[in-house]
């Protein structure tokens, strides 16, 4: 142990700690300064940034033995507090800089250090600074952060006042359709928004720390598990294995379709007979300290018999491949599409036919906050707190495996530092649940970043072949498709994902005849989880690149080919549905002048060394889970006349808080209530009804409608015959219900076995324009500008939707150029997996809204979350071709692939 006296935020503090402990952990654990967040833990994300002796420093990889006495430290707590915000914090609120908020403290401290040394930076200097200091954000696309820095600097130079940054509610009292800051913003920019690891530090004495024993091979039979030596390690309380799990020890994949050849009970909580993928959990060591838990884990002996590892769909589909789940074929689900007349005669007689094979990769979600959670017993109820964005869904998926009745379980979502869909799947919920049940003690588990990468789901790679037939003047006549989804070893949501190929390959265009088939394949690579866009980016990449190939063959401009074929009255979607609005022609009209200007600019600025080009893409995605998706929400009148909304709208960081507040405020406007008098009780199954998971960009539509409905019922109950409103006391005196239940069911129906139906009541539409520069010598692509024309219906909150779009575009750039999780070791860090830092994302990003009111959306809103990630990658790939003639068909377009295509 060592003792140090540090000057922290201007106060002298003594700490006693292990010499090898990190400064970040000491600030958090010993001094309670939990604004210091630990994301990657290895110096790659900047979330732990502090100022040490006047210099910006990442505190996670700084050992205490290297810290001298009287070292001065400034953390976010020393910069501003909720009652006394610093201009940088105020600017972060005003520009929507905090979505999930996990990166915010690190960025704010970093900005403070920058503006102290350079009070008047240019935007490029701000970007250079964040790049150099490795400040990573996965949510915002960075542009709003640079906007915030520039505004804060103006206030600090006295050119603007704090007052200029404060949002003013318009005179009509409405916040719907404005940039009202989200209610959690102040907590997020002051480091007081407690994420799972922050609450984890304050769990009661006796809480056990969990360490996982994980598989280091991808496919094996388990011969034996010996925990004797591990349980003898001082401080180890118990090693939990499958023998301690009282239920079925399986997480149910909730098979969606009867033709699925699996039964959905394929994912073990703790491996018993087999290991199905690298990182699978075999045992949980529960100990008094993290150190003892680690020591114990190293002593668990697992005897394995290795089996052939099928690390891709073609390998698992080979004739000699054994069944990964004995009894279920590796190809366990087939989805057909058949729309309109047979395609064969159409292709035989068409003027033009084009065809291409495409691949979209195993994109990792890369949230800055790694997975974290805890569990405990409250009398006879099991409580699990995690990053779940579907608390009820996950309860039903894990309860039978744990052997607990759902009514004896409570699931709570912790404030969450981004998920991007990986938390549509349960991750550690069942593990901490099993450990709490087996030990009877509270248990806590925090993944390292490596575990985050290796043992949470990823986007399922997809191999897609598309053929299109058209007339000489560019009218699409038919399409044939074939797609194969590598879904990893666990079937959950794999069949539904495969259906997305039928629904969205070629979406956006009036294609009268379609035939095709897709399949879901079990492999031993990382399990397939939902990832923002869920099948949309996989489906629309092939058809959007092929549209460009068709345009070239026809000698047409790619934008005009799209314009000719997009949905208009009389068109139907690939599932045969009438679109709910026909805004694509107007959207293309809006982008055309920019597109023409961008083409001229690219031609003028191309050199022999740097080729510039422009690409476009159209994207469409559904808001909702398929068919009659539904949600429930409560609204209650409080004694002081305020209203509380009870909702389980899960918050990845996208803004369930603002979504709920904006919708409820609009619905409660007859009461003339101010937003501060609407309280939110969110994401706890014991307190709020089932709103459904925050996936499929469904929540603004489904949960929004249920929220509206609950509020309207409350307003109706409060309305007196003369049109005025009852007070709380009058409601009580008249024995009227104070809490009202709202419900919504989407007017939609499931697709049939041919992929035909009306699966979504609301869609989102996007037109994307990418401007790129390709370095001819290296093949390196830089995206210099991105534009998105978005029709997401009427907008609840522009600060939120702008942020959703910039963030989604940034992830689309990563998908196009750098992100992958194929190499289990190399891709298990942020940098190794191709995380886009600020200089990979252009500062030049523009959003153009076309707001077509949706008949079935609350106040005309559709969703937004996923559409910005459905189209950037084909636009970028088309732009690369336009720049230099290199056609990339498998992602990501690493420089060496572009170079090879250039040479080819
Ligand atoms: N919104 C709005 N006006 C509209 C539509 C939506 O103001 N017309 C707002 C909503 O109020 C909400 C947000 O935009 O705050 C997203 O709404 P919606 O599209 O309904 O999506 P969900 O709330 O269901 O969120 C899920 C969606 C998905 S599926 C993923 S994955 C995702 C995403 O949103 N992951 C995210 N956005 C993310 N953003 C962040 N920062 N982090 C993630 O992990
Ligand atoms: Fe320290 Fe990521 S850089 S936690
Ligand atoms: Fe930056 Fe979420 S707001 S990571």
PDB file of C-alpha atoms and ligand atoms in Angstrom, residues 97-104 136-140 368, ligand 3:
ATOM      1  CA  UNK A  97     -23.493  17.326 -26.702  1.00  0.00           C
ATOM      2  CA  UNK A  98     -24.610  14.697 -24.206  1.00  0.00           C
ATOM      3  CA  UNK A  99     -26.652  11.868 -25.669  1.00  0.00           C
ATOM      4  CA  UNK A 100     -25.776   8.883 -23.483  1.00  0.00           C
ATOM      5  CA  UNK A 101     -23.418  11.243 -21.655  1.00  0.00           C
ATOM      6  CA  UNK A 102     -20.754   8.665 -20.897  1.00  0.00           C
ATOM      7  CA  UNK A 103     -18.058  10.460 -22.871  1.00  0.00           C
ATOM      8  CA  UNK A 104     -19.201  13.912 -21.754  1.00  0.00           C
ATOM      9  CA  UNK A 136     -13.980   9.275 -28.444  1.00  0.00           C
ATOM     10  CA  UNK A 137     -17.743   9.632 -28.780  1.00  0.00           C
ATOM     11  CA  UNK A 138     -19.970   7.018 -30.383  1.00  0.00           C
ATOM     12  CA  UNK A 139     -23.273   8.905 -30.185  1.00  0.00           C
ATOM     13  CA  UNK A 140     -22.960  12.408 -31.545  1.00  0.00           C
ATOM     14  CA  UNK A 368     -17.788   3.810 -24.822  1.00  0.00           C
TER      15      UNK A 368
HETATM   16 FE1  LIG B   3     -20.608  10.469 -26.474  1.00  0.00          FE
HETATM   17 FE2  LIG B   3     -22.576   8.773 -25.863  1.00  0.00          FE
HETATM   18  S1  LIG B   3     -22.627  10.947 -25.867  1.00  0.00           S
HETATM   19  S2  LIG B   3     -20.518   8.318 -26.240  1.00  0.00           S
END
